[in-house]
Amino acid sequence: MNFTLTEEHLAVQEAAREFAQKELLPGVIERDEKQQFPKEQIKQMGELGFMGMMVDPKYGGGGMDTKSYVLAMEEISKIDASASVCMSVNNSLVCWGIEQYGTEAQKEKYLGHLATGEIIGAFCLSEPEAGSDATSQKTTAIDKGDHYLLNGTKNWITNGDSSSVYIVIAQTDPEKGYKGINALLVDRESEGFVVGKKENKMGIRASDTHSLMFTDVKVPKDNRIGEDGFGFKFAMSVLNGGRIGIAAQALGIASGAFELALQYAQERKAFGEELVQHQGIQFKLADMATQIEAARLLCLQAADLKDQSLPYSKQSAMAKLFASQVAMDVTTEAVQVHGGYGYVKEYHVERLMRDAKITQIYEGTSEIQRIVISRELIQ
């Protein structure tokens, strides 16, 4: 594996770090408290190229590799995981899915606008009764000849009320099971489409999570991604890459919390000396730094395999499984290092701790990652 970072990689990392510090950090606590979507910041991220990093430049994207994406995701996530999940969905699930499997007409219609952040997209798989079991789709897309008639409800949709285009996974032929599922591009202005309630979440509170309802929504056949029945394979493929983005998000949450804990330990005094001089704190910091470095290497390994067009399913699942656990462990310890101050909002670590939990749940729970890994091992 090649973990060498080029000057271009380092430049991307520095640009993301600078943006996060200057544009995301101010107001991040208030946005979390008010559940306020970072609309202006997301627009700026699009202008800087962070919303379509891996998209071919001919469609307005950055044409960068997955390692660049991991580095940028980590830096954005250190400061604002709500902004980074929007970035992750747009890059990994929506842009990559359309570029990899869409028709040229679909790419021309959507990809340029998505890659530049002019619009953002959403990926609609989860349902009230189909979370981890993605084969149990109750949303239906009935074939009506030149169009599909879409009916159903989707839950927990990131960018739910901020998107202009939605990739909806729906069942067309129940008798075929998962082979009867399709992936459809649905425009926001489609008649019969309604954005439901906004979820009041524990973490990533500024991200835009809604339920969506589809009632007799007409979707042109031209908006189907891939051949008839390709929808389930499409979903699994984009989620495979999406795990790298969420692993990088978890890594960023952890490294952001660690940097705050280290800084606090160097400044705060107890028993006549800085906290960092106490062995109990030193050991915490050593464990945190080691976990973060291991998570970072797993993320870069998965990214490197993807960039080489080699199988990366096992590695992306390992990266997400491990990095999300690291995010939970490190943020918890960061709060502990801060003592009572860690429990109040102005020191940021309590928010990072709340944000960390979702990385073990969305885009495949930790239990699902273990299933993916074990299946790869015994094949």
Short mmCIF file of C-alpha atoms in Angstrom, two decimals:
data_model
loop_
_atom_site.label_atom_id
_atom_site.label_comp_id
_atom_site.label_asym_id
_atom_site.label_seq_id
_atom_site.Cartn_x
_atom_site.Cartn_y
_atom_site.Cartn_z
CA MET A 1 0.00 0.00 0.00
CA ASN A 2 1.17 3.50 -0.84
CA PHE A 3 0.54 5.92 2.02
CA THR A 4 2.90 8.57 0.69
CA LEU A 5 1.19 11.94 0.52
CA THR A 6 2.10 14.15 -2.43
CA GLU A 7 2.36 17.92 -2.40
CA GLU A 8 -1.11 18.00 -3.93
CA HIS A 9 -2.49 15.88 -1.09
CA LEU A 10 -0.92 18.17 1.49
CA ALA A 11 -2.28 21.24 -0.30
CA VAL A 12 -5.81 19.79 -0.23
CA GLN A 13 -5.42 18.95 3.45
CA GLU A 14 -4.20 22.47 4.26
CA ALA A 15 -6.99 24.10 2.26
CA ALA A 16 -9.62 22.03 4.10
CA ARG A 17 -8.03 22.78 7.47
CA GLU A 18 -7.92 26.52 6.76
CA PHE A 19 -11.52 26.57 5.56
CA ALA A 20 -12.73 24.64 8.60
CA GLN A 21 -10.96 26.97 11.02
CA LYS A 22 -11.99 30.20 9.31
CA GLU A 23 -15.48 29.44 8.03
CA LEU A 24 -16.87 26.48 9.99
CA LEU A 25 -15.58 27.06 13.50
CA PRO A 26 -17.31 30.44 14.00
CA GLY A 27 -20.92 29.67 14.84
CA VAL A 28 -20.55 25.88 14.97
CA ILE A 29 -21.91 25.69 18.55
CA GLU A 30 -24.86 27.93 17.71
CA ARG A 31 -25.70 25.96 14.56
CA ASP A 32 -25.68 22.77 16.65
CA GLU A 33 -27.97 24.26 19.30
CA LYS A 34 -30.42 25.73 16.77
CA GLN A 35 -30.24 22.77 14.35
CA GLN A 36 -29.35 25.32 11.68
CA PHE A 37 -28.21 23.88 8.34
CA PRO A 38 -24.85 25.43 7.27
CA LYS A 39 -26.24 26.58 3.93
CA GLU A 40 -23.72 29.35 3.25
CA GLN A 41 -20.79 27.21 4.34
CA ILE A 42 -21.88 24.32 2.10
CA LYS A 43 -22.11 26.74 -0.81
CA GLN A 44 -18.53 27.87 -0.09
CA MET A 45 -17.41 24.24 0.11
CA GLY A 46 -18.85 23.72 -3.36
CA GLU A 47 -17.00 26.75 -4.71
CA LEU A 48 -13.76 25.41 -3.23
CA GLY A 49 -14.31 22.01 -4.85
CA PHE A 50 -15.10 19.97 -1.73
CA MET A 51 -18.55 18.81 -2.88
CA GLY A 52 -17.39 16.93 -5.98
CA MET A 53 -13.78 16.12 -5.24
CA MET A 54 -13.51 12.87 -7.19
CA VAL A 55 -15.75 13.87 -10.13
CA ASP A 56 -14.10 14.13 -13.54
CA PRO A 57 -13.18 17.76 -14.35
CA LYS A 58 -15.20 17.55 -17.58
CA TYR A 59 -18.29 17.50 -15.33
CA GLY A 60 -17.01 20.32 -13.14
CA GLY A 61 -15.39 18.12 -10.48
CA GLY A 62 -11.97 18.18 -8.91
CA GLY A 63 -10.69 14.96 -10.49
CA MET A 64 -8.93 14.10 -7.23
CA ASP A 65 -8.19 10.70 -5.75
CA THR A 66 -9.89 9.12 -2.76
CA LYS A 67 -6.94 9.83 -0.47
CA SER A 68 -7.43 13.57 -1.08
CA TYR A 69 -11.08 13.10 -0.16
CA VAL A 70 -10.18 11.29 3.09
CA LEU A 71 -7.76 14.06 4.08
CA ALA A 72 -10.32 16.79 3.40
CA MET A 73 -13.10 14.88 5.20
CA GLU A 74 -10.91 14.51 8.29
CA GLU A 75 -10.16 18.24 8.47
CA ILE A 76 -13.78 19.33 7.93
CA SER A 77 -15.00 16.74 10.46
CA LYS A 78 -12.60 17.95 13.15
CA ILE A 79 -14.65 21.14 13.32
CA ASP A 80 -18.15 20.41 12.00
CA ALA A 81 -19.43 16.88 11.45
CA SER A 82 -22.78 18.26 10.29
CA ALA A 83 -21.08 19.93 7.32
CA SER A 84 -18.91 16.89 6.64
CA VAL A 85 -21.81 14.43 6.43
CA CYS A 86 -23.42 16.65 3.80
CA MET A 87 -20.08 16.63 1.96
CA SER A 88 -19.79 12.84 2.34
CA VAL A 89 -23.25 12.04 0.96
CA ASN A 90 -22.84 14.41 -1.98
CA ASN A 91 -19.39 13.03 -2.88
CA SER A 92 -19.57 9.33 -2.06
CA LEU A 93 -23.17 8.35 -2.63
CA VAL A 94 -24.65 10.83 -5.09
CA CYS A 95 -21.85 12.14 -7.34
CA TRP A 96 -19.87 8.90 -7.41
CA GLY A 97 -23.00 6.82 -8.01
CA ILE A 98 -24.16 8.94 -10.94
CA GLU A 99 -20.69 9.19 -12.50
CA GLN A 100 -20.00 5.47 -12.13
CA TYR A 101 -23.37 4.07 -13.21
CA GLY A 102 -25.44 6.88 -14.73
CA THR A 103 -26.09 7.51 -18.43
CA GLU A 104 -24.32 10.34 -20.21
CA ALA A 105 -27.60 12.27 -20.23
CA GLN A 106 -27.95 11.85 -16.44
CA LYS A 107 -24.37 13.02 -15.92
CA GLU A 108 -24.93 16.05 -18.13
CA LYS A 109 -28.16 16.95 -16.34
CA TYR A 110 -27.08 16.49 -12.72
CA LEU A 111 -23.38 15.91 -12.18
CA GLY A 112 -21.99 19.35 -13.03
CA HIS A 113 -24.45 21.11 -10.72
CA LEU A 114 -23.79 18.61 -7.91
CA ALA A 115 -20.00 18.64 -8.24
CA THR A 116 -19.79 22.42 -7.92
CA GLY A 117 -22.21 22.55 -4.99
CA GLU A 118 -24.72 24.59 -7.00
CA ILE A 119 -27.18 21.94 -5.84
CA ILE A 120 -26.77 19.04 -3.43
CA GLY A 121 -28.20 15.54 -3.52
CA ALA A 122 -29.59 12.92 -1.16
CA PHE A 123 -29.45 9.12 -1.08
CA CYS A 124 -32.72 7.48 -0.06
CA LEU A 125 -32.43 3.87 1.08
CA SER A 126 -33.57 3.59 4.72
CA GLU A 127 -37.25 3.14 5.50
CA PRO A 128 -39.34 2.82 8.68
CA GLU A 129 -39.05 -0.98 8.39
CA ALA A 130 -35.87 -1.28 6.31
CA GLY A 131 -32.74 0.07 7.96
CA SER A 132 -29.91 -2.45 8.03
CA ASP A 133 -32.04 -4.92 6.02
CA ALA A 134 -31.86 -3.02 2.74
CA THR A 135 -33.51 -5.88 0.80
CA SER A 136 -36.87 -5.25 2.51
CA GLN A 137 -37.90 -2.22 0.48
CA LYS A 138 -41.54 -1.26 0.95
CA THR A 139 -41.26 1.79 -1.33
CA THR A 140 -42.53 0.71 -4.74
CA ALA A 141 -41.75 1.89 -8.26
CA ILE A 142 -44.39 0.34 -10.49
CA ASP A 143 -43.47 0.08 -14.16
CA LYS A 144 -46.00 2.09 -16.24
CA GLY A 145 -44.28 1.82 -19.60
CA ASP A 146 -42.48 5.12 -20.13
CA HIS A 147 -42.35 5.95 -16.41
CA TYR A 148 -42.44 4.52 -12.90
CA LEU A 149 -45.09 5.36 -10.32
CA LEU A 150 -43.27 5.84 -7.02
CA ASN A 151 -44.98 5.34 -3.64
CA GLY A 152 -43.52 5.02 -0.16
CA THR A 153 -41.67 6.63 2.72
CA LYS A 154 -37.94 7.07 3.34
CA ASN A 155 -36.46 7.74 6.78
CA TRP A 156 -33.31 9.36 8.19
CA ILE A 157 -32.42 11.07 4.91
CA THR A 158 -29.37 13.34 5.14
CA ASN A 159 -29.80 16.56 3.12
CA GLY A 160 -33.50 15.71 3.13
CA ASP A 161 -34.84 19.26 2.83
CA SER A 162 -31.80 20.86 1.19
CA SER A 163 -31.44 18.65 -1.87
CA SER A 164 -32.55 19.26 -5.42
CA VAL A 165 -32.20 15.65 -6.56
CA TYR A 166 -32.80 12.38 -4.71
CA ILE A 167 -31.55 8.90 -5.54
CA VAL A 168 -34.44 6.70 -4.40
CA ILE A 169 -34.12 2.93 -3.99
CA ALA A 170 -37.48 1.21 -4.62
CA GLN A 171 -38.98 -2.19 -5.33
CA THR A 172 -40.36 -2.70 -8.85
CA ASP A 173 -40.88 -6.48 -8.89
CA PRO A 174 -41.38 -8.02 -5.42
CA GLU A 175 -41.33 -11.56 -6.84
CA LYS A 176 -37.69 -11.06 -7.83
CA GLY A 177 -36.67 -9.94 -4.34
CA TYR A 178 -33.53 -7.81 -4.30
CA LYS A 179 -33.16 -8.39 -8.06
CA GLY A 180 -36.39 -6.45 -8.59
CA ILE A 181 -35.11 -3.25 -6.94
CA ASN A 182 -34.33 -0.09 -8.92
CA ALA A 183 -32.49 3.18 -8.26
CA LEU A 184 -34.30 6.27 -9.56
CA LEU A 185 -33.31 9.92 -9.84
CA VAL A 186 -36.18 12.03 -8.49
CA ASP A 187 -36.29 15.80 -8.88
CA ARG A 188 -37.38 17.85 -5.89
CA GLU A 189 -40.20 19.60 -7.77
CA SER A 190 -41.84 16.27 -8.72
CA GLU A 191 -45.57 16.28 -8.04
CA GLY A 192 -46.47 14.01 -5.13
CA PHE A 193 -43.12 14.40 -3.36
CA VAL A 194 -43.30 15.80 0.19
CA VAL A 195 -40.52 16.48 2.71
CA GLY A 196 -41.63 15.21 6.12
CA LYS A 197 -40.62 16.11 9.64
CA LYS A 198 -37.12 17.11 10.61
CA GLU A 199 -35.50 14.75 13.10
CA ASN A 200 -34.46 16.20 16.47
CA LYS A 201 -31.14 14.39 16.83
CA MET A 202 -28.57 13.80 19.57
CA GLY A 203 -25.65 14.69 17.31
CA ILE A 204 -24.86 16.18 13.88
CA ARG A 205 -27.78 18.46 14.75
CA ALA A 206 -27.05 21.05 12.07
CA SER A 207 -27.27 18.43 9.33
CA ASP A 208 -30.57 18.20 7.54
CA THR A 209 -32.24 14.86 8.40
CA HIS A 210 -35.86 14.29 7.30
CA SER A 211 -38.37 11.65 6.38
CA LEU A 212 -39.59 11.83 2.75
CA MET A 213 -42.96 10.81 1.31
CA PHE A 214 -43.69 9.79 -2.27
CA THR A 215 -47.31 9.56 -3.43
CA ASP A 216 -47.88 8.56 -7.08
CA VAL A 217 -44.70 10.37 -8.13
CA LYS A 218 -44.09 9.95 -11.86
CA VAL A 219 -40.44 9.18 -12.58
CA PRO A 220 -39.38 8.98 -16.24
CA LYS A 221 -37.71 5.72 -17.28
CA ASP A 222 -34.74 7.85 -18.36
CA ASN A 223 -34.16 8.57 -14.66
CA ARG A 224 -33.46 4.96 -13.77
CA ILE A 225 -29.80 4.30 -12.95
CA GLY A 226 -28.52 1.15 -14.66
CA GLU A 227 -30.47 -1.76 -16.06
CA ASP A 228 -33.83 -2.89 -14.69
CA GLY A 229 -33.22 -4.60 -11.33
CA PHE A 230 -29.79 -3.04 -10.76
CA GLY A 231 -30.91 -0.91 -7.81
CA PHE A 232 -29.78 -3.14 -4.95
CA LYS A 233 -26.33 -3.74 -6.44
CA PHE A 234 -26.08 0.01 -7.06
CA ALA A 235 -26.92 0.78 -3.43
CA MET A 236 -24.40 -1.73 -2.08
CA SER A 237 -21.70 -0.43 -4.41
CA VAL A 238 -22.08 3.23 -3.47
CA LEU A 239 -22.33 2.37 0.23
CA ASN A 240 -19.09 0.44 -0.13
CA GLY A 241 -17.35 3.68 -1.07
CA GLY A 242 -19.49 5.71 1.31
CA ARG A 243 -18.00 3.79 4.23
CA ILE A 244 -14.64 5.38 3.46
CA GLY A 245 -16.19 8.83 3.78
CA ILE A 246 -17.87 8.01 7.11
CA ALA A 247 -14.68 6.36 8.37
CA ALA A 248 -12.84 9.59 7.53
CA GLN A 249 -15.57 11.56 9.31
CA ALA A 250 -15.16 9.41 12.42
CA LEU A 251 -11.40 9.87 12.18
CA GLY A 252 -11.85 13.63 12.01
CA ILE A 253 -14.19 13.72 15.00
CA ALA A 254 -11.62 11.72 16.98
CA SER A 255 -8.62 13.77 15.92
CA GLY A 256 -10.49 17.03 16.56
CA ALA A 257 -11.33 15.90 20.10
CA PHE A 258 -7.74 14.74 20.67
CA GLU A 259 -6.28 18.10 19.59
CA LEU A 260 -8.62 19.91 22.00
CA ALA A 261 -7.74 17.51 24.84
CA LEU A 262 -4.00 17.89 24.23
CA GLN A 263 -4.26 21.67 24.14
CA TYR A 264 -6.35 21.74 27.33
CA ALA A 265 -3.96 19.38 29.14
CA GLN A 266 -1.03 21.65 28.26
CA GLU A 267 -2.80 24.76 29.56
CA ARG A 268 -4.75 23.54 32.59
CA LYS A 269 -2.96 23.14 35.93
CA ALA A 270 -3.77 20.70 38.73
CA PHE A 271 -1.78 20.05 41.90
CA GLY A 272 0.72 22.73 40.93
CA GLU A 273 1.59 21.53 37.40
CA GLU A 274 0.06 21.20 33.94
CA LEU A 275 -2.31 18.28 33.47
CA VAL A 276 -0.07 16.94 30.73
CA GLN A 277 2.68 16.33 33.33
CA HIS A 278 0.49 13.79 35.15
CA GLN A 279 1.10 10.22 34.02
CA GLY A 280 -2.60 9.34 34.10
CA ILE A 281 -3.28 12.04 31.49
CA GLN A 282 -0.15 11.16 29.49
CA PHE A 283 -1.33 7.57 29.13
CA LYS A 284 -4.78 8.71 27.98
CA LEU A 285 -3.21 10.95 25.34
CA ALA A 286 -0.85 8.18 24.20
CA ASP A 287 -3.73 5.72 23.74
CA MET A 288 -5.82 8.31 21.92
CA ALA A 289 -3.00 9.21 19.53
CA THR A 290 -2.27 5.54 18.79
CA GLN A 291 -5.91 4.73 18.06
CA ILE A 292 -6.22 7.75 15.75
CA GLU A 293 -3.09 6.85 13.80
CA ALA A 294 -4.31 3.28 13.31
CA ALA A 295 -7.71 4.53 12.11
CA ARG A 296 -6.04 6.95 9.71
CA LEU A 297 -3.96 4.16 8.17
CA LEU A 298 -7.06 1.98 7.69
CA CYS A 299 -8.83 4.88 5.96
CA LEU A 300 -5.88 5.53 3.66
CA GLN A 301 -5.52 1.82 2.88
CA ALA A 302 -9.15 1.58 1.78
CA ALA A 303 -8.79 4.80 -0.23
CA ASP A 304 -5.62 3.56 -1.90
CA LEU A 305 -7.26 0.28 -2.96
CA LYS A 306 -10.24 2.17 -4.37
CA ASP A 307 -7.93 4.49 -6.31
CA GLN A 308 -6.20 1.45 -7.83
CA SER A 309 -9.56 -0.09 -8.78
CA LEU A 310 -8.78 -3.07 -6.55
CA PRO A 311 -11.34 -4.79 -4.27
CA TYR A 312 -11.79 -2.66 -1.17
CA SER A 313 -15.03 -3.86 0.46
CA LYS A 314 -13.32 -5.54 3.41
CA GLN A 315 -10.94 -2.64 4.00
CA SER A 316 -13.65 0.03 3.82
CA ALA A 317 -15.78 -1.94 6.30
CA MET A 318 -12.77 -2.37 8.61
CA ALA A 319 -11.99 1.35 8.37
CA LYS A 320 -15.55 2.35 9.27
CA LEU A 321 -15.88 -0.24 12.03
CA PHE A 322 -12.61 0.73 13.69
CA ALA A 323 -12.67 4.49 13.12
CA SER A 324 -16.21 4.82 14.48
CA GLN A 325 -15.21 2.96 17.66
CA VAL A 326 -12.14 5.18 17.93
CA ALA A 327 -14.38 8.24 17.60
CA MET A 328 -16.48 7.04 20.54
CA ASP A 329 -13.46 6.13 22.68
CA VAL A 330 -11.43 9.27 21.99
CA THR A 331 -14.28 11.76 22.38
CA THR A 332 -15.29 10.15 25.69
CA GLU A 333 -11.71 10.41 26.94
CA ALA A 334 -11.44 13.99 25.65
CA VAL A 335 -14.44 14.93 27.80
CA GLN A 336 -12.77 13.17 30.74
CA VAL A 337 -9.51 15.09 30.25
CA HIS A 338 -11.47 18.35 30.29
CA GLY A 339 -13.20 17.37 33.53
CA GLY A 340 -16.25 19.51 34.28
CA TYR A 341 -15.39 21.84 31.41
CA GLY A 342 -15.82 18.94 29.00
CA TYR A 343 -19.47 18.76 29.97
CA VAL A 344 -20.30 22.30 28.83
CA LYS A 345 -20.87 23.37 25.25
CA GLU A 346 -18.28 26.11 24.87
CA TYR A 347 -15.38 23.62 25.01
CA HIS A 348 -16.65 21.69 21.94
CA VAL A 349 -15.76 18.18 23.12
CA GLU A 350 -19.28 17.37 24.36
CA ARG A 351 -20.60 18.09 20.86
CA LEU A 352 -17.92 15.91 19.27
CA MET A 353 -18.86 13.12 21.67
CA ARG A 354 -22.52 13.41 20.61
CA ASP A 355 -21.54 13.56 16.95
CA ALA A 356 -19.36 10.45 17.23
CA LYS A 357 -22.18 8.00 17.98
CA ILE A 358 -23.89 8.24 14.60
CA THR A 359 -20.74 7.05 12.82
CA GLN A 360 -21.43 3.60 14.31
CA ILE A 361 -24.96 3.62 12.89
CA TYR A 362 -25.41 5.28 9.49
CA GLU A 363 -24.27 3.92 6.13
CA GLY A 364 -24.16 0.49 7.74
CA THR A 365 -24.10 -0.17 11.48
CA SER A 366 -21.01 -1.61 13.14
CA GLU A 367 -22.84 -4.95 13.20
CA ILE A 368 -23.32 -4.79 9.42
CA GLN A 369 -19.63 -3.96 8.97
CA ARG A 370 -18.74 -7.11 10.92
CA ILE A 371 -20.99 -9.15 8.62
CA VAL A 372 -19.28 -7.65 5.54
CA ILE A 373 -15.81 -8.33 6.96
CA SER A 374 -16.58 -11.89 8.05
CA ARG A 375 -18.12 -12.75 4.67
CA GLU A 376 -14.99 -11.47 2.92
CA LEU A 377 -12.80 -13.55 5.24
CA ILE A 378 -14.59 -16.87 4.65
CA GLN A 379 -15.12 -16.54 0.89
#
